[in-house]
PDB file of C-alpha atoms in Angstrom:
ATOM      1  CA  MET A 102       4.770  35.755 -18.669  1.00 88.00           C
ATOM      2  CA  ILE A 103       8.220  34.421 -17.505  1.00 91.00           C
ATOM      3  CA  LYS A 104      10.111  35.390 -14.332  1.00 92.00           C
ATOM      4  CA  ILE A 105      13.357  34.116 -13.111  1.00 93.00           C
ATOM      5  CA  LYS A 106      14.295  34.356  -9.426  1.00 93.00           C
ATOM      6  CA  HIS A 107      17.805  33.189  -8.363  1.00 92.00           C
ATOM      7  CA  HIS A 108      18.977  31.806  -5.078  1.00 91.00           C
ATOM      8  CA  GLN A 109      15.683  31.290  -3.472  1.00 93.00           C
ATOM      9  CA  THR A 110      15.522  29.611  -0.124  1.00 93.00           C
ATOM     10  CA  ASN A 111      12.579  27.266   0.800  1.00 94.00           C
ATOM     11  CA  ARG A 112      11.450  30.134   3.201  1.00 95.00           C
ATOM     12  CA  GLU A 113      11.491  32.665   0.348  1.00 95.00           C
ATOM     13  CA  LEU A 114       9.568  30.235  -2.023  1.00 96.00           C
ATOM     14  CA  ALA A 115       6.926  29.809   0.771  1.00 95.00           C
ATOM     15  CA  MET A 116       6.666  33.379   1.260  1.00 96.00           C
ATOM     16  CA  LEU A 117       6.330  33.924  -2.442  1.00 96.00           C
ATOM     17  CA  ILE A 118       3.517  31.510  -2.552  1.00 95.00           C
ATOM     18  CA  GLN A 119       1.941  33.031   0.385  1.00 94.00           C
ATOM     19  CA  SER A 120       2.167  36.486  -1.056  1.00 94.00           C
ATOM     20  CA  MET A 121       0.503  35.471  -4.418  1.00 94.00           C
ATOM     21  CA  ILE A 122      -2.442  34.007  -2.410  1.00 93.00           C
ATOM     22  CA  MET A 123      -2.772  37.042  -0.392  1.00 92.00           C
ATOM     23  CA  LYS A 124      -2.872  39.144  -3.637  1.00 93.00           C
ATOM     24  CA  GLY A 125      -5.802  37.040  -4.879  1.00 91.00           C
ATOM     25  CA  SER A 126      -4.589  34.083  -6.592  1.00 90.00           C
ATOM     26  CA  ASN A 127      -6.441  30.880  -6.023  1.00 91.00           C
ATOM     27  CA  PRO A 128      -4.149  28.418  -4.348  1.00 90.00           C
ATOM     28  CA  GLY A 129      -5.276  25.548  -6.643  1.00 87.00           C
ATOM     29  CA  ASP A 130      -4.273  27.553  -9.550  1.00 92.00           C
ATOM     30  CA  ILE A 131      -0.598  27.412  -8.397  1.00 94.00           C
ATOM     31  CA  ALA A 132       1.658  24.385  -9.136  1.00 94.00           C
ATOM     32  CA  VAL A 133       5.106  23.975  -7.913  1.00 96.00           C
ATOM     33  CA  LEU A 134       7.172  21.703 -10.025  1.00 96.00           C
ATOM     34  CA  SER A 135      10.626  20.075  -9.229  1.00 93.00           C
ATOM     35  CA  ARG A 136      12.805  17.613 -10.960  1.00 91.00           C
ATOM     36  CA  ASN A 137      12.963  15.528  -7.636  1.00 87.00           C
ATOM     37  CA  HIS A 138      10.980  14.769  -4.689  1.00 84.00           C
ATOM     38  CA  LYS A 139      13.635  15.832  -2.196  1.00 87.00           C
ATOM     39  CA  ASP A 140      13.271  19.547  -2.960  1.00 91.00           C
ATOM     40  CA  LEU A 141       9.428  19.295  -2.829  1.00 91.00           C
ATOM     41  CA  ASN A 142       9.619  17.603   0.576  1.00 88.00           C
ATOM     42  CA  GLU A 143      11.852  20.348   1.983  1.00 92.00           C
ATOM     43  CA  LEU A 144       9.563  23.113   0.572  1.00 94.00           C
ATOM     44  CA  ALA A 145       6.619  21.119   2.038  1.00 92.00           C
ATOM     45  CA  GLU A 146       8.329  21.208   5.414  1.00 91.00           C
ATOM     46  CA  GLU A 147       8.638  24.960   5.179  1.00 94.00           C
ATOM     47  CA  MET A 148       4.954  25.431   4.139  1.00 93.00           C
ATOM     48  CA  ASP A 149       3.917  23.388   7.141  1.00 92.00           C
ATOM     49  CA  LYS A 150       5.721  25.895   9.381  1.00 92.00           C
ATOM     50  CA  HIS A 151       3.579  28.715   8.035  1.00 91.00           C
ATOM     51  CA  GLY A 152       0.313  26.649   8.021  1.00 91.00           C
ATOM     52  CA  MET A 153      -0.150  26.686   4.265  1.00 91.00           C
ATOM     53  CA  ASP A 154      -2.234  24.136   2.654  1.00 89.00           C
ATOM     54  CA  TYR A 155      -0.905  21.959  -0.256  1.00 89.00           C
ATOM     55  CA  ASN A 156      -1.338  18.719  -1.989  1.00 86.00           C
ATOM     56  CA  GLN A 157       1.932  16.826  -2.638  1.00 84.00           C
ATOM     57  CA  ILE A 158       1.466  14.541  -5.628  1.00 80.00           C
ATOM     58  CA  GLY A 159       3.542  11.331  -5.483  1.00 68.00           C
ATOM     59  CA  LYS A 160       3.629  10.629  -1.663  1.00 69.00           C
ATOM     60  CA  LYS A 161       0.863   8.065  -1.908  1.00 71.00           C
ATOM     61  CA  GLN A 162       2.421   6.466  -5.037  1.00 71.00           C
ATOM     62  CA  ARG A 163       5.818   6.100  -3.275  1.00 74.00           C
ATOM     63  CA  LEU A 164       4.002   4.519  -0.208  1.00 78.00           C
ATOM     64  CA  ILE A 165       2.230   2.138  -2.293  1.00 78.00           C
ATOM     65  CA  ASN A 166       5.507   0.911  -3.827  1.00 79.00           C
ATOM     66  CA  SER A 167       7.248   0.656  -0.565  1.00 84.00           C
ATOM     67  CA  GLU A 168       8.213  -2.716   1.089  1.00 88.00           C
ATOM     68  CA  GLU A 169       6.340  -1.990   4.286  1.00 88.00           C
ATOM     69  CA  PHE A 170       3.039  -1.286   2.298  1.00 89.00           C
ATOM     70  CA  ARG A 171       3.328  -4.406   0.142  1.00 91.00           C
ATOM     71  CA  ARG A 172       3.851  -6.536   3.197  1.00 91.00           C
ATOM     72  CA  LEU A 173       0.755  -5.070   4.866  1.00 91.00           C
ATOM     73  CA  ILE A 174      -1.423  -5.576   1.820  1.00 92.00           C
ATOM     74  CA  ALA A 175      -0.192  -9.215   1.745  1.00 94.00           C
ATOM     75  CA  PHE A 176      -2.420  -9.772   4.685  1.00 94.00           C
ATOM     76  CA  LEU A 177      -5.449  -8.740   2.716  1.00 93.00           C
ATOM     77  CA  LYS A 178      -4.421 -10.465  -0.363  1.00 94.00           C
ATOM     78  CA  LEU A 179      -4.261 -13.911   1.321  1.00 94.00           C
ATOM     79  CA  ILE A 180      -7.772 -13.552   2.597  1.00 93.00           C
ATOM     80  CA  VAL A 181      -8.996 -13.040  -0.964  1.00 92.00           C
ATOM     81  CA  ASN A 182      -6.514 -15.447  -2.399  1.00 94.00           C
ATOM     82  CA  PRO A 183      -5.193 -18.298  -0.259  1.00 94.00           C
ATOM     83  CA  TYR A 184      -3.104 -19.636  -3.091  1.00 95.00           C
ATOM     84  CA  ASP A 185      -0.842 -16.516  -3.112  1.00 95.00           C
ATOM     85  CA  ASN A 186       2.527 -17.966  -2.035  1.00 96.00           C
ATOM     86  CA  PHE A 187       4.448 -14.828  -2.578  1.00 96.00           C
ATOM     87  CA  SER A 188       2.188 -12.794  -0.164  1.00 95.00           C
ATOM     88  CA  PHE A 189       2.745 -15.459   2.362  1.00 96.00           C
ATOM     89  CA  LEU A 190       6.512 -15.236   1.948  1.00 95.00           C
ATOM     90  CA  LEU A 191       6.416 -11.543   2.478  1.00 93.00           C
ATOM     91  CA  ILE A 192       4.869 -11.760   5.927  1.00 92.00           C
ATOM     92  CA  ARG A 193       6.182 -15.119   7.256  1.00 91.00           C
ATOM     93  CA  ASP A 194       8.673 -13.358   9.538  1.00 89.00           C
ATOM     94  CA  ILE A 195       5.945 -11.017  10.935  1.00 89.00           C
ATOM     95  CA  MET A 196       4.199 -14.233  12.063  1.00 88.00           C
ATOM     96  CA  SER A 197       7.379 -15.587  13.603  1.00 87.00           C
ATOM     97  CA  ILE A 198       7.821 -18.310  10.992  1.00 89.00           C
ATOM     98  CA  ASP A 199      11.544 -18.970  10.888  1.00 89.00           C
ATOM     99  CA  ALA A 200      13.489 -20.523   7.798  1.00 92.00           C
ATOM    100  CA  GLU A 201      13.327 -24.015   9.277  1.00 91.00           C
ATOM    101  CA  GLU A 202       9.655 -23.919   9.749  1.00 90.00           C
ATOM    102  CA  TYR A 203       8.951 -22.314   6.395  1.00 93.00           C
ATOM    103  CA  ALA A 204      11.101 -24.989   4.756  1.00 94.00           C
ATOM    104  CA  GLY A 205       8.769 -27.698   6.340  1.00 92.00           C
ATOM    105  CA  ILE A 206       5.628 -25.930   5.250  1.00 93.00           C
ATOM    106  CA  ARG A 207       6.876 -25.762   1.686  1.00 94.00           C
ATOM    107  CA  LEU A 208       7.690 -29.472   1.844  1.00 94.00           C
ATOM    108  CA  GLU A 209       4.272 -30.367   3.042  1.00 93.00           C
ATOM    109  CA  ALA A 210       2.633 -28.035   0.629  1.00 94.00           C
ATOM    110  CA  ALA A 211       4.386 -29.856  -2.231  1.00 94.00           C
ATOM    111  CA  LYS A 212       3.246 -33.187  -0.957  1.00 93.00           C
ATOM    112  CA  THR A 213      -0.482 -32.277  -0.500  1.00 93.00           C
ATOM    113  CA  GLY A 214      -0.866 -29.893  -3.404  1.00 93.00           C
ATOM    114  CA  LYS A 215      -1.824 -27.111  -1.011  1.00 94.00           C
ATOM    115  CA  SER A 216      -0.586 -23.523  -0.940  1.00 95.00           C
ATOM    116  CA  HIS A 217       2.010 -22.575   1.665  1.00 95.00           C
ATOM    117  CA  PHE A 218      -0.703 -20.451   3.406  1.00 94.00           C
ATOM    118  CA  GLN A 219      -3.201 -23.296   3.478  1.00 94.00           C
ATOM    119  CA  THR A 220      -0.562 -25.716   4.804  1.00 94.00           C
ATOM    120  CA  TRP A 221       0.306 -23.062   7.645  1.00 93.00           C
ATOM    121  CA  LEU A 222      -3.332 -22.742   8.576  1.00 89.00           C
ATOM    122  CA  LYS A 223      -3.535 -26.532   9.321  1.00 87.00           C
ATOM    123  CA  SER A 224      -0.185 -26.761  11.101  1.00 80.00           C
ATOM    124  CA  LYS A 225       0.237 -27.203  14.846  1.00 66.00           C
ATOM    125  CA  ASN A 226       2.607 -24.318  15.058  1.00 66.00           C
ATOM    126  CA  ASN A 227       0.307 -21.600  13.785  1.00 65.00           C
ATOM    127  CA  ARG A 228      -0.212 -18.433  15.759  1.00 73.00           C
ATOM    128  CA  GLN A 229      -3.842 -18.140  17.163  1.00 69.00           C
ATOM    129  CA  GLY A 230      -4.109 -14.410  16.809  1.00 82.00           C
ATOM    130  CA  PHE A 231      -3.274 -14.478  13.069  1.00 88.00           C
ATOM    131  CA  ILE A 232      -5.469 -17.506  12.647  1.00 87.00           C
ATOM    132  CA  ASN A 233      -8.372 -15.604  14.062  1.00 86.00           C
ATOM    133  CA  PHE A 234      -7.743 -12.847  11.622  1.00 90.00           C
ATOM    134  CA  PHE A 235      -7.441 -15.091   8.560  1.00 91.00           C
ATOM    135  CA  THR A 236     -10.415 -17.176   9.469  1.00 88.00           C
ATOM    136  CA  ARG A 237     -12.750 -14.420  10.662  1.00 89.00           C
ATOM    137  CA  LYS A 238     -15.920 -13.368   8.704  1.00 89.00           C
ATOM    138  CA  PHE A 239     -15.540  -9.568   8.738  1.00 88.00           C
ATOM    139  CA  GLY A 240     -18.550  -7.508   8.810  1.00 83.00           C
ATOM    140  CA  SER A 241     -16.825  -4.482   7.121  1.00 86.00           C
ATOM    141  CA  PHE A 242     -13.483  -3.548   5.716  1.00 89.00           C
ATOM    142  CA  GLU A 243     -12.988  -1.175   8.599  1.00 88.00           C
ATOM    143  CA  GLU A 244     -13.314  -4.084  11.139  1.00 90.00           C
ATOM    144  CA  CYS A 245     -10.688  -5.870   9.141  1.00 91.00           C
ATOM    145  CA  ILE A 246      -8.260  -2.964   9.166  1.00 90.00           C
ATOM    146  CA  ASN A 247      -8.774  -2.503  12.965  1.00 90.00           C
ATOM    147  CA  LEU A 248      -8.000  -5.960  13.724  1.00 90.00           C
ATOM    148  CA  LEU A 249      -4.942  -6.065  11.314  1.00 89.00           C
ATOM    149  CA  GLU A 250      -3.614  -2.778  13.035  1.00 88.00           C
ATOM    150  CA  PHE A 251      -3.815  -4.478  16.321  1.00 88.00           C
ATOM    151  CA  LEU A 252      -1.948  -7.593  15.078  1.00 85.00           C
ATOM    152  CA  VAL A 253       0.941  -5.916  13.360  1.00 82.00           C
ATOM    153  CA  ILE A 254       1.510  -3.351  16.085  1.00 81.00           C
ATOM    154  CA  THR A 255       1.651  -6.021  18.916  1.00 81.00           C
ATOM    155  CA  SER A 256       3.607  -8.519  16.962  1.00 78.00           C
ATOM    156  CA  TRP A 257       5.987  -6.421  14.943  1.00 76.00           C
ATOM    157  CA  ASN A 258       6.744  -2.731  14.830  1.00 67.00           C
ATOM    158  CA  GLU A 259       4.276   0.140  15.160  1.00 64.00           C
ATOM    159  CA  LEU A 260       6.428   2.558  13.452  1.00 71.00           C
ATOM    160  CA  TYR A 261       7.268   0.295  10.479  1.00 78.00           C
ATOM    161  CA  PHE A 262       3.672   0.073   9.429  1.00 83.00           C
ATOM    162  CA  LEU A 263       2.442   3.504  10.740  1.00 82.00           C
ATOM    163  CA  GLY A 264       2.303   5.207   7.207  1.00 83.00           C
ATOM    164  CA  SER A 265       0.663   2.253   5.522  1.00 86.00           C
ATOM    165  CA  LEU A 266      -2.050   1.908   8.282  1.00 89.00           C
ATOM    166  CA  ASP A 267      -2.666   5.562   7.988  1.00 86.00           C
ATOM    167  CA  PHE A 268      -3.265   5.172   4.327  1.00 84.00           C
ATOM    168  CA  LEU A 269      -5.720   2.316   4.774  1.00 87.00           C
ATOM    169  CA  LYS A 270      -7.560   4.309   7.449  1.00 87.00           C
ATOM    170  CA  SER A 271      -7.837   7.485   5.322  1.00 84.00           C
ATOM    171  CA  TRP A 272      -9.429   5.529   2.424  1.00 83.00           C
ATOM    172  CA  LEU A 273     -12.287   4.355   4.688  1.00 86.00           C
ATOM    173  CA  PRO A 274     -14.324   7.638   5.111  1.00 87.00           C
ATOM    174  CA  ASP A 275     -14.856   7.926   1.339  1.00 82.00           C
ATOM    175  CA  HIS A 276     -15.686   4.275   0.840  1.00 84.00           C
ATOM    176  CA  PRO A 277     -17.874   3.318   3.867  1.00 81.00           C
ATOM    177  CA  ASP A 278     -19.448   0.232   2.076  1.00 83.00           C
ATOM    178  CA  SER A 279     -16.085  -1.182   0.877  1.00 85.00           C
ATOM    179  CA  THR A 280     -14.869  -4.775   1.058  1.00 88.00           C
ATOM    180  CA  ILE A 281     -11.410  -6.173   1.071  1.00 90.00           C
ATOM    181  CA  SER A 282     -11.902  -7.202  -2.591  1.00 90.00           C
ATOM    182  CA  SER A 283     -13.090  -3.696  -3.686  1.00 88.00           C
ATOM    183  CA  PHE A 284     -10.166  -2.085  -2.107  1.00 88.00           C
ATOM    184  CA  LEU A 285      -7.649  -4.476  -3.700  1.00 89.00           C
ATOM    185  CA  ARG A 286      -9.457  -3.787  -7.076  1.00 86.00           C
ATOM    186  CA  TRP A 287      -9.129   0.013  -6.539  1.00 82.00           C
ATOM    187  CA  LEU A 288      -5.393  -0.433  -5.341  1.00 82.00           C
ATOM    188  CA  TYR A 289      -4.710  -2.303  -8.561  1.00 77.00           C
ATOM    189  CA  VAL A 290      -5.707   0.537 -10.836  1.00 68.00           C
ATOM    190  CA  PHE A 291      -4.519   3.297  -8.636  1.00 66.00           C
ATOM    191  CA  ASP A 292      -2.692   5.847 -10.736  1.00 56.00           C
ATOM    192  CA  LEU A 293      -0.490   8.865  -9.962  1.00 53.00           C
ATOM    193  CA  GLN A 294      -3.039  11.148 -11.531  1.00 56.00           C
ATOM    194  CA  ASP A 295      -5.557  10.056  -8.845  1.00 54.00           C
ATOM    195  CA  GLU A 296      -3.659  12.045  -6.302  1.00 57.00           C
ATOM    196  CA  ILE A 297      -4.307  15.312  -8.074  1.00 60.00           C
ATOM    197  CA  GLN A 298      -6.923  17.285  -6.237  1.00 57.00           C
ATOM    198  CA  ARG A 299      -7.862  20.309  -8.251  1.00 52.00           C
ATOM    199  CA  ASP A 300      -9.105  21.858  -5.084  1.00 54.00           C
ATOM    200  CA  LYS A 301      -8.931  25.528  -5.207  1.00 66.00           C
ATOM    201  CA  SER A 302      -7.882  25.590  -1.490  1.00 77.00           C
ATOM    202  CA  MET A 303      -4.532  23.771  -2.088  1.00 88.00           C
ATOM    203  CA  VAL A 304      -1.317  24.469  -3.889  1.00 92.00           C
ATOM    204  CA  GLN A 305      -0.107  21.558  -5.964  1.00 91.00           C
ATOM    205  CA  LEU A 306       3.361  20.164  -5.437  1.00 92.00           C
ATOM    206  CA  MET A 307       4.533  17.545  -7.993  1.00 89.00           C
ATOM    207  CA  THR A 308       7.490  16.484 -10.083  1.00 89.00           C
ATOM    208  CA  ILE A 309       7.708  17.533 -13.590  1.00 91.00           C
ATOM    209  CA  HIS A 310       7.014  14.029 -14.761  1.00 87.00           C
ATOM    210  CA  ALA A 311       3.694  13.904 -12.781  1.00 82.00           C
ATOM    211  CA  ALA A 312       2.712  17.200 -14.355  1.00 86.00           C
ATOM    212  CA  LYS A 313       2.612  15.813 -17.893  1.00 85.00           C
ATOM    213  CA  GLY A 314      -0.729  16.722 -19.343  1.00 84.00           C
ATOM    214  CA  LEU A 315      -1.729  19.211 -16.801  1.00 86.00           C
ATOM    215  CA  GLU A 316      -1.900  22.995 -16.999  1.00 91.00           C
ATOM    216  CA  PHE A 317      -2.041  25.601 -14.271  1.00 93.00           C
ATOM    217  CA  LYS A 318      -2.439  29.229 -14.338  1.00 94.00           C
ATOM    218  CA  THR A 319       0.712  29.791 -12.464  1.00 96.00           C
ATOM    219  CA  VAL A 320       3.715  27.485 -12.286  1.00 96.00           C
ATOM    220  CA  ILE A 321       6.658  27.855 -10.072  1.00 97.00           C
ATOM    221  CA  LEU A 322       9.685  25.671 -11.224  1.00 96.00           C
ATOM    222  CA  ILE A 323      12.091  25.262  -8.425  1.00 95.00           C
ATOM    223  CA  SER A 324      15.724  24.168  -8.324  1.00 93.00           C
ATOM    224  CA  ALA A 325      16.346  25.079 -12.063  1.00 93.00           C
ATOM    225  CA  ASN A 326      20.003  24.466 -11.650  1.00 92.00           C
ATOM    226  CA  ASP A 327      22.690  22.576 -13.637  1.00 91.00           C
ATOM    227  CA  GLY A 328      23.132  19.106 -12.093  1.00 89.00           C
ATOM    228  CA  ILE A 329      19.410  19.035 -11.435  1.00 91.00           C
ATOM    229  CA  ILE A 330      17.892  19.861 -14.818  1.00 92.00           C
ATOM    230  CA  PRO A 331      19.950  18.851 -16.837  1.00 90.00           C
ATOM    231  CA  SER A 332      21.051  16.074 -14.477  1.00 89.00           C
ATOM    232  CA  ARG A 333      24.645  15.532 -13.563  1.00 88.00           C
ATOM    233  CA  GLN A 334      24.414  12.204 -15.365  1.00 89.00           C
ATOM    234  CA  SER A 335      23.189  13.781 -18.678  1.00 89.00           C
ATOM    235  CA  ILE A 336      25.888  16.507 -18.569  1.00 88.00           C
ATOM    236  CA  LYS A 337      28.636  13.952 -17.867  1.00 87.00           C
ATOM    237  CA  ALA A 338      27.413  11.755 -20.821  1.00 88.00           C
ATOM    238  CA  ASP A 339      26.939  14.900 -22.940  1.00 89.00           C
ATOM    239  CA  ASP A 340      23.442  13.935 -23.783  1.00 89.00           C
ATOM    240  CA  ILE A 341      21.086  16.707 -22.445  1.00 91.00           C
ATOM    241  CA  GLU A 342      18.570  16.543 -25.221  1.00 93.00           C
ATOM    242  CA  PRO A 343      15.963  14.561 -23.224  1.00 92.00           C
ATOM    243  CA  GLU A 344      16.498  16.780 -20.199  1.00 93.00           C
ATOM    244  CA  ARG A 345      15.671  19.839 -22.452  1.00 93.00           C
ATOM    245  CA  ARG A 346      12.530  17.973 -23.599  1.00 93.00           C
ATOM    246  CA  LEU A 347      11.630  17.452 -19.836  1.00 93.00           C
ATOM    247  CA  PHE A 348      12.450  21.207 -19.235  1.00 94.00           C
ATOM    248  CA  TYR A 349      10.107  22.181 -22.066  1.00 93.00           C
ATOM    249  CA  VAL A 350       7.362  20.030 -20.306  1.00 93.00           C
ATOM    250  CA  ALA A 351       7.744  21.888 -17.179  1.00 94.00           C
ATOM    251  CA  ILE A 352       7.585  25.397 -18.649  1.00 94.00           C
ATOM    252  CA  THR A 353       4.614  24.609 -20.896  1.00 94.00           C
ATOM    253  CA  ARG A 354       2.563  23.598 -17.940  1.00 93.00           C
ATOM    254  CA  ALA A 355       1.923  27.365 -17.275  1.00 94.00           C
ATOM    255  CA  LYS A 356      -0.989  29.167 -18.909  1.00 94.00           C
ATOM    256  CA  ASP A 357      -0.328  32.641 -17.566  1.00 94.00           C
ATOM    257  CA  LEU A 358       2.814  32.961 -15.441  1.00 95.00           C
ATOM    258  CA  LEU A 359       5.940  30.761 -15.106  1.00 96.00           C
ATOM    259  CA  ILE A 360       8.295  31.662 -12.234  1.00 96.00           C
ATOM    260  CA  ALA A 361      11.722  29.640 -12.598  1.00 95.00           C
ATOM    261  CA  THR A 362      13.813  29.763  -9.524  1.00 95.00           C
ATOM    262  CA  THR A 363      17.346  28.429  -8.650  1.00 93.00           C
ATOM    263  CA  LYS A 364      18.630  27.143  -5.452  1.00 91.00           C
ATOM    264  CA  PRO A 365      20.764  29.273  -3.142  1.00 86.00           C
ATOM    265  CA  ASP A 366      24.422  28.821  -2.583  1.00 78.00           C
ATOM    266  CA  MET A 367      25.169  25.963  -0.245  1.00 69.00           C
ATOM    267  CA  LEU A 368      27.548  25.606   2.650  1.00 56.00           C
ATOM    268  CA  TYR A 369      29.949  23.039   2.078  1.00 55.00           C
ATOM    269  CA  ALA A 370      29.674  20.239   4.882  1.00 53.00           C
ATOM    270  CA  GLY A 371      32.397  20.435   7.366  1.00 55.00           C
ATOM    271  CA  GLN A 372      34.133  23.444   5.751  1.00 57.00           C
ATOM    272  CA  ASP A 373      33.767  27.155   6.105  1.00 63.00           C
ATOM    273  CA  LYS A 374      32.964  27.746   2.331  1.00 66.00           C
ATOM    274  CA  THR A 375      29.932  27.735   0.103  1.00 69.00           C
ATOM    275  CA  ILE A 376      29.310  26.093  -3.207  1.00 74.00           C
ATOM    276  CA  SER A 377      27.588  27.976  -6.002  1.00 76.00           C
ATOM    277  CA  ILE A 378      25.358  25.821  -8.148  1.00 83.00           C
ATOM    278  CA  PRO A 379      24.966  27.367 -11.509  1.00 89.00           C
ATOM    279  CA  PRO A 380      21.643  28.166 -13.052  1.00 91.00           C
ATOM    280  CA  SER A 381      20.384  25.625 -15.577  1.00 93.00           C
ATOM    281  CA  ILE A 382      21.658  26.319 -19.116  1.00 92.00           C
ATOM    282  CA  PHE A 383      18.028  26.013 -20.225  1.00 93.00           C
ATOM    283  CA  LEU A 384      17.173  29.269 -18.557  1.00 91.00           C
ATOM    284  CA  ASN A 385      19.293  31.137 -21.009  1.00 85.00           C
ATOM    285  CA  GLU A 386      17.193  29.557 -23.824  1.00 82.00           C
ATOM    286  CA  MET A 387      14.020  31.184 -22.482  1.00 78.00           C
ATOM    287  CA  GLN A 388      12.872  34.771 -23.290  1.00 58.00           C
ATOM    288  CA  THR A 389      12.202  36.542 -20.066  1.00 48.00           C
ATOM    289  CA  VAL A 390      10.136  39.619 -19.497  1.00 42.00           C
TER     290      VAL A 390
END
């Protein structure tokens, strides 16, 4: 069955999902798909207001690919591989190593055949707190993370690493016997599909790309508007066929019910008028009931 609902606000979408659950639908059988993360984030905020459980696919993947996460993980990588010059480069400013000092480390490393990190460990200008971290024999991965949290918060910026630290700490309960090496091995093979929790208590929020290969009893496709799917770039280039295939992926994720929705009219910033975003041209290509 296919339904189309136009001009749906995030509050209306949240109420729609809540109504379906109250009428007996299992939350885990409902997937909300969108072309972009922005619309999913906005819907998630609205669902938070109503205390609705959901699993937003892709948040961990974006965090793992972020600069702050890569820099935090560089500390762990250097414990396992002291020859990792790139990881040392990522964190030298956190350890207050300025450009002049770093140039001297590189020169000395070239002379001795040591890595930049190994050279820094033996220098007279090293920072004792970080030295203790890198030379300590940790009894557990949790002990390592706790000390790392203390170091980066006291020497850098708590907010900068907050999300990354929360990710590391959330991994610990399910892996009580983990080591630094086992965590890094897990991280290396982490895939977007690993975020999908087919928990019947949670609605699944994800992009269309993340939904490839999956099926759900009910799919709610949000923001099915021109300029979103198909994208503005594809419309401008007069090349929407790849967008049509992506749209097909979205609608075929539904086994029983597909609800395609469009965005409401938007108030133009700074002016007393609204902008109407036309529905996706692909909606007209579907047979509705």
